[in-house]
XYZ file of C-alpha atoms in Angstrom:
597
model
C 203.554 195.377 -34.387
C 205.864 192.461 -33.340
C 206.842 192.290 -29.873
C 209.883 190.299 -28.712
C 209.239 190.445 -24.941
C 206.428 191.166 -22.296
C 205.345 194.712 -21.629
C 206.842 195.895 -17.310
C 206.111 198.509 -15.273
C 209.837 199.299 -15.812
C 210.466 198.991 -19.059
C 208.832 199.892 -22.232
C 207.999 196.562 -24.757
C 210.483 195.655 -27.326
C 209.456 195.959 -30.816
C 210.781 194.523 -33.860
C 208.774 196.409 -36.529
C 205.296 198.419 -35.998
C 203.376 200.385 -38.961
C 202.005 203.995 -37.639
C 199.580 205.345 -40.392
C 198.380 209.237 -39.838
C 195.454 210.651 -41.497
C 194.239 214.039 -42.243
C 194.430 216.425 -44.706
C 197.178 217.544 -47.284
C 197.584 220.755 -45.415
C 197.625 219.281 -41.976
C 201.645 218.844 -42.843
C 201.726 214.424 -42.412
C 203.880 214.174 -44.743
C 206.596 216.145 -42.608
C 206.102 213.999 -39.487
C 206.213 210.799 -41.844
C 209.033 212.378 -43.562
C 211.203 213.492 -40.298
C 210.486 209.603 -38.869
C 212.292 208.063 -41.797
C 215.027 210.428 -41.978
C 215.279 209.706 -38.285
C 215.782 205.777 -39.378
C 218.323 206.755 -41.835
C 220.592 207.761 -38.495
C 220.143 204.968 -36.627
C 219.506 201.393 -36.472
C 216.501 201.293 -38.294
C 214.796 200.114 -41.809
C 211.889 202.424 -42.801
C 209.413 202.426 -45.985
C 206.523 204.921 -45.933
C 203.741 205.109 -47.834
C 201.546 208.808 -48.508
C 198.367 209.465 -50.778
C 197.797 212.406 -51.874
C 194.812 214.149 -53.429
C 195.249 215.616 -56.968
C 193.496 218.547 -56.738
C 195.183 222.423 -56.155
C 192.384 222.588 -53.245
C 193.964 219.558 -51.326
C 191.914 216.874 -48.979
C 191.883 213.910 -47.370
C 195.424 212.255 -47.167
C 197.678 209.696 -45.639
C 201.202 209.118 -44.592
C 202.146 205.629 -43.250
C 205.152 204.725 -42.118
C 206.755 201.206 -41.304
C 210.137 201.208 -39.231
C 211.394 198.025 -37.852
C 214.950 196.538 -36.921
C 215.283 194.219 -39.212
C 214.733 194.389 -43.520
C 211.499 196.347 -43.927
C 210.323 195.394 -47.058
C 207.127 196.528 -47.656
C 204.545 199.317 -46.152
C 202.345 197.228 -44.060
C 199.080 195.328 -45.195
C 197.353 196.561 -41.213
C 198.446 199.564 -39.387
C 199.472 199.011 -35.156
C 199.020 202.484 -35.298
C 196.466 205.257 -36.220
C 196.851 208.713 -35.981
C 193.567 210.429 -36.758
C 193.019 214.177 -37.317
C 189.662 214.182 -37.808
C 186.624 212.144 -37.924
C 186.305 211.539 -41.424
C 190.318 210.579 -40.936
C 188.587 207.985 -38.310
C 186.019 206.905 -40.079
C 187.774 205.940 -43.041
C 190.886 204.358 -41.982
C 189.985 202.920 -38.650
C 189.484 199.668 -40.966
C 193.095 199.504 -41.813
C 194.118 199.258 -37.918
C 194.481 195.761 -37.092
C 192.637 194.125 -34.012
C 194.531 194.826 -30.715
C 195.772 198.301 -32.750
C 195.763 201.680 -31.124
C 194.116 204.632 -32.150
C 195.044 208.017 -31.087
C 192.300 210.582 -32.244
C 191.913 214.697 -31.463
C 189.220 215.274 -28.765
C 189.000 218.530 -30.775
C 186.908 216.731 -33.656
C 185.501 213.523 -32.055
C 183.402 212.562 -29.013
C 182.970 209.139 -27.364
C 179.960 208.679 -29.236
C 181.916 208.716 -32.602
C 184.351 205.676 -31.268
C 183.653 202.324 -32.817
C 183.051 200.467 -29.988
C 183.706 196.434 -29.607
C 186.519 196.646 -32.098
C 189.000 195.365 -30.187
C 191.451 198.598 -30.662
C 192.497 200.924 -27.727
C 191.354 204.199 -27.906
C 193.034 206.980 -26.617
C 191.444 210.493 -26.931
C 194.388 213.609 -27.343
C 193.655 216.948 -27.674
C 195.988 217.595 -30.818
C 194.926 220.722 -31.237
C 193.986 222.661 -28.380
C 197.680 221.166 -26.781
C 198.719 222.493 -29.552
C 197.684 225.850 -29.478
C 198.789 226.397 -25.282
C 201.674 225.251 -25.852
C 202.137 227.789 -28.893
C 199.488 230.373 -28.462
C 198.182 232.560 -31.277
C 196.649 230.789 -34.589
C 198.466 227.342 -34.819
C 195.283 225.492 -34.985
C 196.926 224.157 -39.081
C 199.733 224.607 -38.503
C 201.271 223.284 -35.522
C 199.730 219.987 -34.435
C 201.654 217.761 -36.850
C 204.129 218.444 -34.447
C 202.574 218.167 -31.465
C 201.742 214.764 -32.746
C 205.348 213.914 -33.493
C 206.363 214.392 -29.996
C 204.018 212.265 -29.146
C 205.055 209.393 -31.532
C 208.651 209.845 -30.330
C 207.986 209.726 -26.729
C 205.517 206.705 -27.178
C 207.711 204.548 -29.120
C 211.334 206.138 -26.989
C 212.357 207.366 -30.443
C 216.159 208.913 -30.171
C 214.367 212.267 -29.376
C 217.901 214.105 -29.545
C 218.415 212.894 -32.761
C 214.960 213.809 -34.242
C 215.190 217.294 -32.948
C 218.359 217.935 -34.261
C 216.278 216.619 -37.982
C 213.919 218.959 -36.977
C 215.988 221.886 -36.341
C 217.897 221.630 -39.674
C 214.599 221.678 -41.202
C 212.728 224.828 -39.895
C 216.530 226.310 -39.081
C 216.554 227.990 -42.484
C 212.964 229.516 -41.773
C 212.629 232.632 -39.859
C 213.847 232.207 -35.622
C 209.680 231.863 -34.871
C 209.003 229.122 -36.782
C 211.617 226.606 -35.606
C 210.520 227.900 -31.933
C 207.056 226.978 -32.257
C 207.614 223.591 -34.359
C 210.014 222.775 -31.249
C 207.494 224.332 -28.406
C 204.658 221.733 -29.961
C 207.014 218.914 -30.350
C 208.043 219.277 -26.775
C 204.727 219.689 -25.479
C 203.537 216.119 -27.384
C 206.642 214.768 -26.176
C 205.268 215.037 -22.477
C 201.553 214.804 -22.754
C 200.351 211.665 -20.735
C 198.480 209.497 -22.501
C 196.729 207.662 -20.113
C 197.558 203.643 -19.623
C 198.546 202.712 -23.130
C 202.155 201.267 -22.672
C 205.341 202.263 -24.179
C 207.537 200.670 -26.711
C 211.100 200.896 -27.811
C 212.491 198.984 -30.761
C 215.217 196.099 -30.380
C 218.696 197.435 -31.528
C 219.455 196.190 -34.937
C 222.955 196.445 -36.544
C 225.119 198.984 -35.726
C 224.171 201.748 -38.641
C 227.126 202.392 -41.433
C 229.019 205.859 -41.172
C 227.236 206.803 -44.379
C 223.574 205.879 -44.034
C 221.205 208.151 -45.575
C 217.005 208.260 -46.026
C 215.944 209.207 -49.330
C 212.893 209.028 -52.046
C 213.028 207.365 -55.403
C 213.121 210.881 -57.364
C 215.972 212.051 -54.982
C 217.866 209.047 -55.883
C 217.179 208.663 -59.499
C 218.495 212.612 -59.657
C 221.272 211.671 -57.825
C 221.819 209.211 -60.046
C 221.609 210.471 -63.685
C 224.107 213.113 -62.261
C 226.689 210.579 -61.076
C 225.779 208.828 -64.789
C 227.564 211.617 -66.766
C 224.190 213.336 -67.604
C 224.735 216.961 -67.759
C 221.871 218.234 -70.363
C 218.360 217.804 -70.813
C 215.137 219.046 -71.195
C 211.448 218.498 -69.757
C 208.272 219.731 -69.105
C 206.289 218.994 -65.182
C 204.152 217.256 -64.761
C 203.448 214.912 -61.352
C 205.161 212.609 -60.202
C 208.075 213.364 -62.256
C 208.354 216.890 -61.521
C 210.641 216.845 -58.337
C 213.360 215.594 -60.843
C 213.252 218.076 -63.575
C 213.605 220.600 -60.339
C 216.488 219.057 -58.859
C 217.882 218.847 -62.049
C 217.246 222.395 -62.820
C 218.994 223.636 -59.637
C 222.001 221.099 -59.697
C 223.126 220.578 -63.282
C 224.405 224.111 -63.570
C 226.733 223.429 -60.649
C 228.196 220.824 -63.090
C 228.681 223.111 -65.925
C 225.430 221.860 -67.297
C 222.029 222.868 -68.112
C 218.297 221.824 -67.886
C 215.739 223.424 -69.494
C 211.787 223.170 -68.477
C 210.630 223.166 -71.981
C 206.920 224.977 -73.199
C 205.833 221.322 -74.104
C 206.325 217.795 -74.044
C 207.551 217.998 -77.802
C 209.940 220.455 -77.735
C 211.667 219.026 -74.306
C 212.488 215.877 -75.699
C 213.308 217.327 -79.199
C 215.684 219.611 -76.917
C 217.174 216.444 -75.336
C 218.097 214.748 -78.681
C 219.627 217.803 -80.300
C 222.007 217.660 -76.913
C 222.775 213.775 -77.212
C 223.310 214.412 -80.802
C 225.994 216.849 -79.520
C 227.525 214.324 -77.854
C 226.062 214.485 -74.592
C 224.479 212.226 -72.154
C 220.739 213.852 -71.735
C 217.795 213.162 -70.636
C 214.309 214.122 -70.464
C 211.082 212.502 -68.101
C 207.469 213.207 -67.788
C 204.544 210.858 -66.786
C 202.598 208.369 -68.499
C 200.566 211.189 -70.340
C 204.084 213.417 -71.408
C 205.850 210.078 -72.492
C 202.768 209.373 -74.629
C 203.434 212.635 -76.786
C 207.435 211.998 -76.911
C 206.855 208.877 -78.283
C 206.958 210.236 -82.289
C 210.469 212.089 -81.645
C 211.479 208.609 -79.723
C 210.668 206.959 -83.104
C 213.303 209.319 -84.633
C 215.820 208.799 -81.806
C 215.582 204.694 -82.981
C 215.857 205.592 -86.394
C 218.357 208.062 -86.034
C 220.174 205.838 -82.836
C 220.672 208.647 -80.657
C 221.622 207.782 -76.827
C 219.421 209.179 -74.500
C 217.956 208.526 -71.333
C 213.757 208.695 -70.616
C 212.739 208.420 -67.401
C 209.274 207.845 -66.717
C 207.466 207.709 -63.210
C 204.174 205.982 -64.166
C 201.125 207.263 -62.382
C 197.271 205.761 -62.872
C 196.042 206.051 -66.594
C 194.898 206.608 -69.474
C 194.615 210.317 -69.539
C 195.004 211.987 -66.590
C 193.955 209.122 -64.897
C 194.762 208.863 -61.060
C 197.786 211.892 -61.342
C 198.939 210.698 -57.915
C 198.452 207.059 -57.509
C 200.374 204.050 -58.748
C 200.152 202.090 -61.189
C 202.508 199.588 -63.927
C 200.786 200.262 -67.041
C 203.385 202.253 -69.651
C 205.371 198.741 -69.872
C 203.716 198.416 -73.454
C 204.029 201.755 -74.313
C 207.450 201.750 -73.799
C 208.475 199.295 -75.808
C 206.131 199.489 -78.031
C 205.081 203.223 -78.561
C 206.239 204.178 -81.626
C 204.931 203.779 -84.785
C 207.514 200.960 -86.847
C 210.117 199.366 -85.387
C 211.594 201.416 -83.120
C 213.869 199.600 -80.827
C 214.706 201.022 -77.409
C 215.817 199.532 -74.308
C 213.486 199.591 -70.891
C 214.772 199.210 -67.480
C 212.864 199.363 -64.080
C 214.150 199.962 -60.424
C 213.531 197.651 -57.586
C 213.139 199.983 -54.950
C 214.428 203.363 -53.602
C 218.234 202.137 -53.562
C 218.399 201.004 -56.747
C 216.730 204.008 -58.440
C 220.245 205.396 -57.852
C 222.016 202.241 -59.825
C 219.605 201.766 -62.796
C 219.842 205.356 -63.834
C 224.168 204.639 -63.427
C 223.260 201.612 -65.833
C 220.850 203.643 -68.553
C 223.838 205.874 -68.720
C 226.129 203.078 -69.674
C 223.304 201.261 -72.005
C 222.363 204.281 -73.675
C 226.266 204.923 -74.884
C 227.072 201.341 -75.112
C 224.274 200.950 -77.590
C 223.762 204.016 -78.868
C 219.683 204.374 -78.399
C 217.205 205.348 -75.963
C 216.719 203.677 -72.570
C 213.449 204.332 -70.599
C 213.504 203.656 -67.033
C 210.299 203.258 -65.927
C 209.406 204.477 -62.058
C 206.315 204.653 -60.559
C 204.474 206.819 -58.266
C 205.175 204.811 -55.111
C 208.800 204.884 -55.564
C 209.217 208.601 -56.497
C 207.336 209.138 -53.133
C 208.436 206.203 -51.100
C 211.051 206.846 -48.277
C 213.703 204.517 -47.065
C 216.957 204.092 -45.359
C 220.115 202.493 -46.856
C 224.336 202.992 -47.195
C 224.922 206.077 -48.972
C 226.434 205.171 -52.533
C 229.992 205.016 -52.861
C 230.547 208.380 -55.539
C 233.921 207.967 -55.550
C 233.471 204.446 -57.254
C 230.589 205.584 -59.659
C 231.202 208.652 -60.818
C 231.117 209.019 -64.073
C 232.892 212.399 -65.577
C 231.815 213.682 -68.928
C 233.972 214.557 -71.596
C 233.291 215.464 -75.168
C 234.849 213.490 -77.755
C 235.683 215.534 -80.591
C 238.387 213.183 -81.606
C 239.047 212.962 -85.704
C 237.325 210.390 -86.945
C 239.262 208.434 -89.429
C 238.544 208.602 -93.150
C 237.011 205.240 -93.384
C 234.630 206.564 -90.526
C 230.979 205.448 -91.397
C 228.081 206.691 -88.427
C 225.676 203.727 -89.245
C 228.244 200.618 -90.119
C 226.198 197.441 -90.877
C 228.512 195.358 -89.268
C 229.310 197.411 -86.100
C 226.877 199.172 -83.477
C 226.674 203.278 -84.200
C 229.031 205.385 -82.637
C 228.041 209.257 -83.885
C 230.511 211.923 -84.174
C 229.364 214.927 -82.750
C 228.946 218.758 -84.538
C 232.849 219.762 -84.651
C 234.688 216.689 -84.710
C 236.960 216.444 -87.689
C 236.444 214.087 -90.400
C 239.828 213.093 -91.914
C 237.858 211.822 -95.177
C 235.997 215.079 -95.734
C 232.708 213.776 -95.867
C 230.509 214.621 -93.028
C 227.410 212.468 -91.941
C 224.012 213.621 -91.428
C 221.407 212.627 -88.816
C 217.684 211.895 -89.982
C 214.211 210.762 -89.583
C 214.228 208.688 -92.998
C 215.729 205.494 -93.576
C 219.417 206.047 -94.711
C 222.744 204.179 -95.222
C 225.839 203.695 -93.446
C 226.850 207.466 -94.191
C 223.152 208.594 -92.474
C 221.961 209.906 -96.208
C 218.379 209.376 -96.897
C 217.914 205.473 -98.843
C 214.849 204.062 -100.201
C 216.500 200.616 -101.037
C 214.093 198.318 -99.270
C 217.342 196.174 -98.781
C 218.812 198.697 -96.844
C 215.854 198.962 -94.818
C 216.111 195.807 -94.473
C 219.346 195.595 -93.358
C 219.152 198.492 -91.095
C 216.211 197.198 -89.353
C 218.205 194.132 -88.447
C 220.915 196.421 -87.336
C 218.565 198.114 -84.785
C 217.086 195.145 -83.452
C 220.657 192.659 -83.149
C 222.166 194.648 -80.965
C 219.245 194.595 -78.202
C 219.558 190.725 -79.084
C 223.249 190.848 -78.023
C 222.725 193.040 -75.020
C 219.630 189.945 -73.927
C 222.279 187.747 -74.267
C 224.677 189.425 -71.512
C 222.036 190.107 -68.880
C 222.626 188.021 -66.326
C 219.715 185.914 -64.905
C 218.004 187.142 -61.790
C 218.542 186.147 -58.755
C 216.138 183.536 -57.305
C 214.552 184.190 -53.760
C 213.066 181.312 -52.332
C 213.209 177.738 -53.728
C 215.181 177.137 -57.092
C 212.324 174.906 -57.864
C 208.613 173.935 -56.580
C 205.107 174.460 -57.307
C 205.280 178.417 -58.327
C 207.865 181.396 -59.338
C 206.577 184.347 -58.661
C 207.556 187.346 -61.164
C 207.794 190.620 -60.447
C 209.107 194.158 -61.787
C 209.601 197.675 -60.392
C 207.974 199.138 -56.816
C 206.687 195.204 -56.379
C 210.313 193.852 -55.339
C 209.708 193.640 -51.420
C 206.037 192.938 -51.168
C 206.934 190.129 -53.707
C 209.598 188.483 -51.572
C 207.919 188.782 -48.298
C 205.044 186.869 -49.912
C 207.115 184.210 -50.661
C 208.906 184.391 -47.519
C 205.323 183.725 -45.715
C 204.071 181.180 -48.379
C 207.577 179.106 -48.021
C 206.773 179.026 -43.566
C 203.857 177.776 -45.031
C 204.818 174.851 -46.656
C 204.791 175.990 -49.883
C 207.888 175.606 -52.526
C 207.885 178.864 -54.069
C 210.369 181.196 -55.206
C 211.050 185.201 -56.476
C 212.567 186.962 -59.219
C 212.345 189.898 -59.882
C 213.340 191.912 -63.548
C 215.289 195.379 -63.609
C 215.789 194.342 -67.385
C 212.415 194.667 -69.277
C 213.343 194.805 -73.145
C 215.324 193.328 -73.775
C 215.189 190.439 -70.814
C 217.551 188.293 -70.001
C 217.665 184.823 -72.388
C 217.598 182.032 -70.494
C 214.608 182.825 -68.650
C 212.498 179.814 -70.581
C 214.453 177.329 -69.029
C 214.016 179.141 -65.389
C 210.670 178.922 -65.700
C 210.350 175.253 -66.332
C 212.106 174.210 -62.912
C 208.344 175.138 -61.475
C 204.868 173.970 -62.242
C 203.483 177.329 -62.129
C 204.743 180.930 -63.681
C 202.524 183.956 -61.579
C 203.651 187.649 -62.878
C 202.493 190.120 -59.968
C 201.825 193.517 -61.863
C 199.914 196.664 -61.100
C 197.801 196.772 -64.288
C 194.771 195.416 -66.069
C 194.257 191.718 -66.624
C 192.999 193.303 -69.983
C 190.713 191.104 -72.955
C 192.627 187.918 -72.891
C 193.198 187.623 -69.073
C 197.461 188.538 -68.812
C 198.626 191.199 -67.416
C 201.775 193.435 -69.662
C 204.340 191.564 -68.470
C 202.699 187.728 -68.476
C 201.526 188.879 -72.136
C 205.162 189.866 -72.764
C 206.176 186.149 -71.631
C 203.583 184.461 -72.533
C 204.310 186.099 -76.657
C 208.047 185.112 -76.184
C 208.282 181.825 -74.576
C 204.963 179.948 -75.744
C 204.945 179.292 -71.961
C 200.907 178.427 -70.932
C 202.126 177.997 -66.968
C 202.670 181.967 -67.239
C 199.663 183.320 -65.584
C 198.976 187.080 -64.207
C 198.201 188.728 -60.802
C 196.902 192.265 -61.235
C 195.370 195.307 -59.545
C 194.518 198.120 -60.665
C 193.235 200.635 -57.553
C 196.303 202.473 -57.617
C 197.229 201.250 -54.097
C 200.619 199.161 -53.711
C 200.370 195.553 -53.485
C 200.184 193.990 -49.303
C 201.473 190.881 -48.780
C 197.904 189.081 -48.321
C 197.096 190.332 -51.579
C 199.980 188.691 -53.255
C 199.752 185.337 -51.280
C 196.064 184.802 -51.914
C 196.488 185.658 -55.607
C 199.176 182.662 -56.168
C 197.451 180.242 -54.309
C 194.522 180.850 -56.354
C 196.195 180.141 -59.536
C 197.827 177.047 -57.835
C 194.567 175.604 -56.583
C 193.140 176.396 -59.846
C 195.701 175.020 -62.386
C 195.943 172.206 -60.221
């Protein structure tokens, strides 16, 4: 919690940023107070990111929801809560660790005692009685139920949140519920916005820029729906599965507002089978799952190569292999998809940045995937598909992308698979003017699609698949460098690691060191040129949530390492599906400075 002046009688303390974490159950309802903070930042002034775990089991359990709002960028969740919220005592007890010294901690009288405080910690206790407030300012059975706001009166009034603003969120939430509810959510809100707590001071954040008239808050799968519908995509298929599932639903409810359709399929085989018969149709489609689903796509993907059919995968990558950690992140499909499929299956893989962007990369998959006629996977992760933030609404009017259905005759020298051209298909019902009409298969075939054995065909064709993800390399741009254009280190990064990444290097460069970012949205192919980046520093560190695995390189620094014969390329990598903090990321790079040094 950075403070910009000294706390008065008078006046509350200016902040610039502070990280509030709450803890308690899944049913407890954090999520919603996180949730109706950040949408509160998307109205005002404010950057927010949160950050929630979640158990995976139906029965529910101990949970989080942290959120970090500040006046200035907010790039990443917050290594140390200011803040803690605690429910319960276990909710103390394990997260009173992640409240930094000087923190607060505001805990329910209802399931601690003084003896239960960790005394000599150097963080101010306050004792609030979430629950039995709760319950007179309610009445009846709102022990569950009611609290969570309680407690987010209580946030607002500590921190002189916009309280207008944030009731006016919370009425359009609970407004569509029956008259009661919304009168008891606003009852406990009001009664947390006046409880006294005691001598703990007040804060208020430092106005930032004035907000733009189209500022929204949103999560990764919101925006990467939002997205593939702005693309063109208007068909698909899919089967749920978490985190992905909140897309397939949106997609379910909104598509047919389009004139569209998407389908939750009885299986992971027959939704993405589903999704190439509608490319092959001649529309933009798409189907998503998890790690686990995109494993059991990957043999129809295989045909999709062969057969270069444009589609769009989406992927939200959760903790692996098998069911893993169903609701915790992790970066470890990056081999699998490129590399799934049996044989040479080319396919191009793309990966957001952050919430914002989930919106543009599924604009550009759209483009790629017709452009090149083959699948693009975007791979998400859990953090972003959960993630909140705040940012300018995108401009639909300038991306929109409308759909039409080329049934155009094709001209009599028209050939689906030309040798010397990419594939452009022509879909069931366009005219050919030459009478012969191409087929779409599995096997190897030539230019016409029929079935061919010819191992110089195959030969030929496989070149064909694999040149034109060598031309596409070649008009990536470079990424942009954050941080010095050369030094002692680069730091690499893809995905949900973007702003942890570049605040690390932010803090290493006040440190004296000469370090800069980049960060890749463009995973196969990448960008050529990216050899001779890399040699304007002494030292090449990829930051990546997955295993250092037998040889010591994470995906990515293998992926580098196998492309540009580049020994400087060394790997920071976690794997306890947490998102990277900033100390994490700064002590990892030094270490592989000190040490190569």
């Amino acid at each position: 919690m950075s403070s910009v002046s000294a706390p008065s009688s008078s006046a509350p303390t200016s902040l610039r940023n502070a990280v509030i974490r709450f803890a308690g159950n899944s049913q407890d309802g954090i999520q919603s107070i996180g949730g109706f903070l950040a949408r509160l930042a998307g109205r005002t002034a404010q950057e927010v990111m949160t950050y929630m775990t979640i158990p995976s089991t139906i029965s529910g359990g101990p949970s989080i929801f942290q959120v970090h709002l500040g006046s200035g960028e907010v790039l990443h969740e917050g290594d140390e809560a200011d803040v803690l919220v605690a429910f319960y005592k276990h909710s103390y007890q394990n997260h009173i660790g992640s409240l930094r010294k000087g923190g607060i901690c505001f805990y329910d009288t209802a399931d601690m005692t003084a003896e239960d405080i960790k005394q000599d910690s150097g963080i101010i206790h306050i004792g609030v009685p979430f629950t039995s407030a709760t319950v007179e300012a309610v009445g009846g059975s709102t022990r569950d139920r009611g609290k969570n706001m309680f407690v987010l009166g209580m946030v607002c009034a500590v921190f002189n949140l916009d309280k207008e603003k944030l009731v006016g969120i919370v009425s359009r939430q609970f407004g569509r519920k029956d008259e009661s509810v919304l009168r008891n959510a606003l009852l406990a809100f009001d009664a947390g916005f006046a409880y006294q707590v005691g001598d703990v001071e007040k804060f208020a954040f430092v106005p930032g820029e004035a907000p733009g008239s189209h500022r929204i808050s949103a999560d990764g799968n919101q925006m990467m729906t939002l997205g593939l519908i702005a693309a063109g995509v208007r068909y698909g298929s899919a089967y749920p599965i978490t985190p992905w599932s909140s897309i397939m639903e949106t997609l379910r409810v909104e598509l047919p507002k389009y004139g569209g359709i998407y389908v939750q399929a009885e299986d992971e085989l027959a939704a993405v089978a589903m999704t190439i018969g509608a490319a092959f149709a001649g529309h933009l489609a798409i189907t998503g799952s998890a790690g686990p689903g995109l494993s059991l796509k990957m043999e129809a993907l295989g045909y999709a190569s062969m057969a270069e059919i444009p589609l769009i995968v989406v992927n939200v990558q959760r903790g692996g292999p098998s069911t893993g950690l169903p609701t915790s992140v992790e970066q470890s499909d990056l081999m699998q998809a490129i590399y799934g499929s049996h044989g040479d299956s080319p396919r191009i893989v793309l990966a957001p940045k952050d919430v914002e962007d989930c919106f543009y990369i599924a604009l550009e998959a759209g483009k790629l995937a017709k452009k090149y006629s083959c699948p693009v996977i975007i791979l998400s992760d859990q953090a972003l598909s959960s993630r909140i933030e705040a940012f300018e609404e995108p401009d639909l009017d300038k991306h929109w992308v409308e759909p039409e259905l080329d049934l155009a005759t094709r001209p009599a020298d028209f050939k689906p698979y030309p040798l010397d051209a990419i594939t452009r298909h022509a879909p069931p019902g366009a005219k050919m003017a030459g009478g012969k009409y191409p087929i779409a298969t599995g096997l190897e075939h030539d230019e016409m699609g029929h079935p061919s054995g010819s191992p110089k065909m195959h030969t030929l064709m496989t070149a064909k698949r694999r040149n034109k993800l060598v031309q596409l390399s070649k008009e990536l741009p470079l990424p942009e460098i954050h941080g010095d254009t050369t030094g002692d280190a680069l730091v690499v990064g893809w995905g949900s690691t973007f702003g942890p990444i570049k605040e690390s290097v932010t803090r290493m460069r006040s440190e004296g060191h000469k370090v800069g970012a980049i960060h890749l949205r463009h995973l196969h192919p990448m960008p050529a040129g990216l050899g001779d980046l890399f040699k304007q520093y002494k030292h090449v560190v990829c930051v990546e949530m997955n295993d250092s695995g037998l040889y010591g390189y994470g995906q990515l620094a293998t992926l580098l390492r196998a492309s540009l014969a580049d020994p400087r390329i060394q790997s920071v990598c976690k794997t306890d599906g947490l998102a990277f903090r900033i100390r994490e990321i700064v002590t990892g790079v030094e270490k592989v400075m000190s040490a190569q040094a």
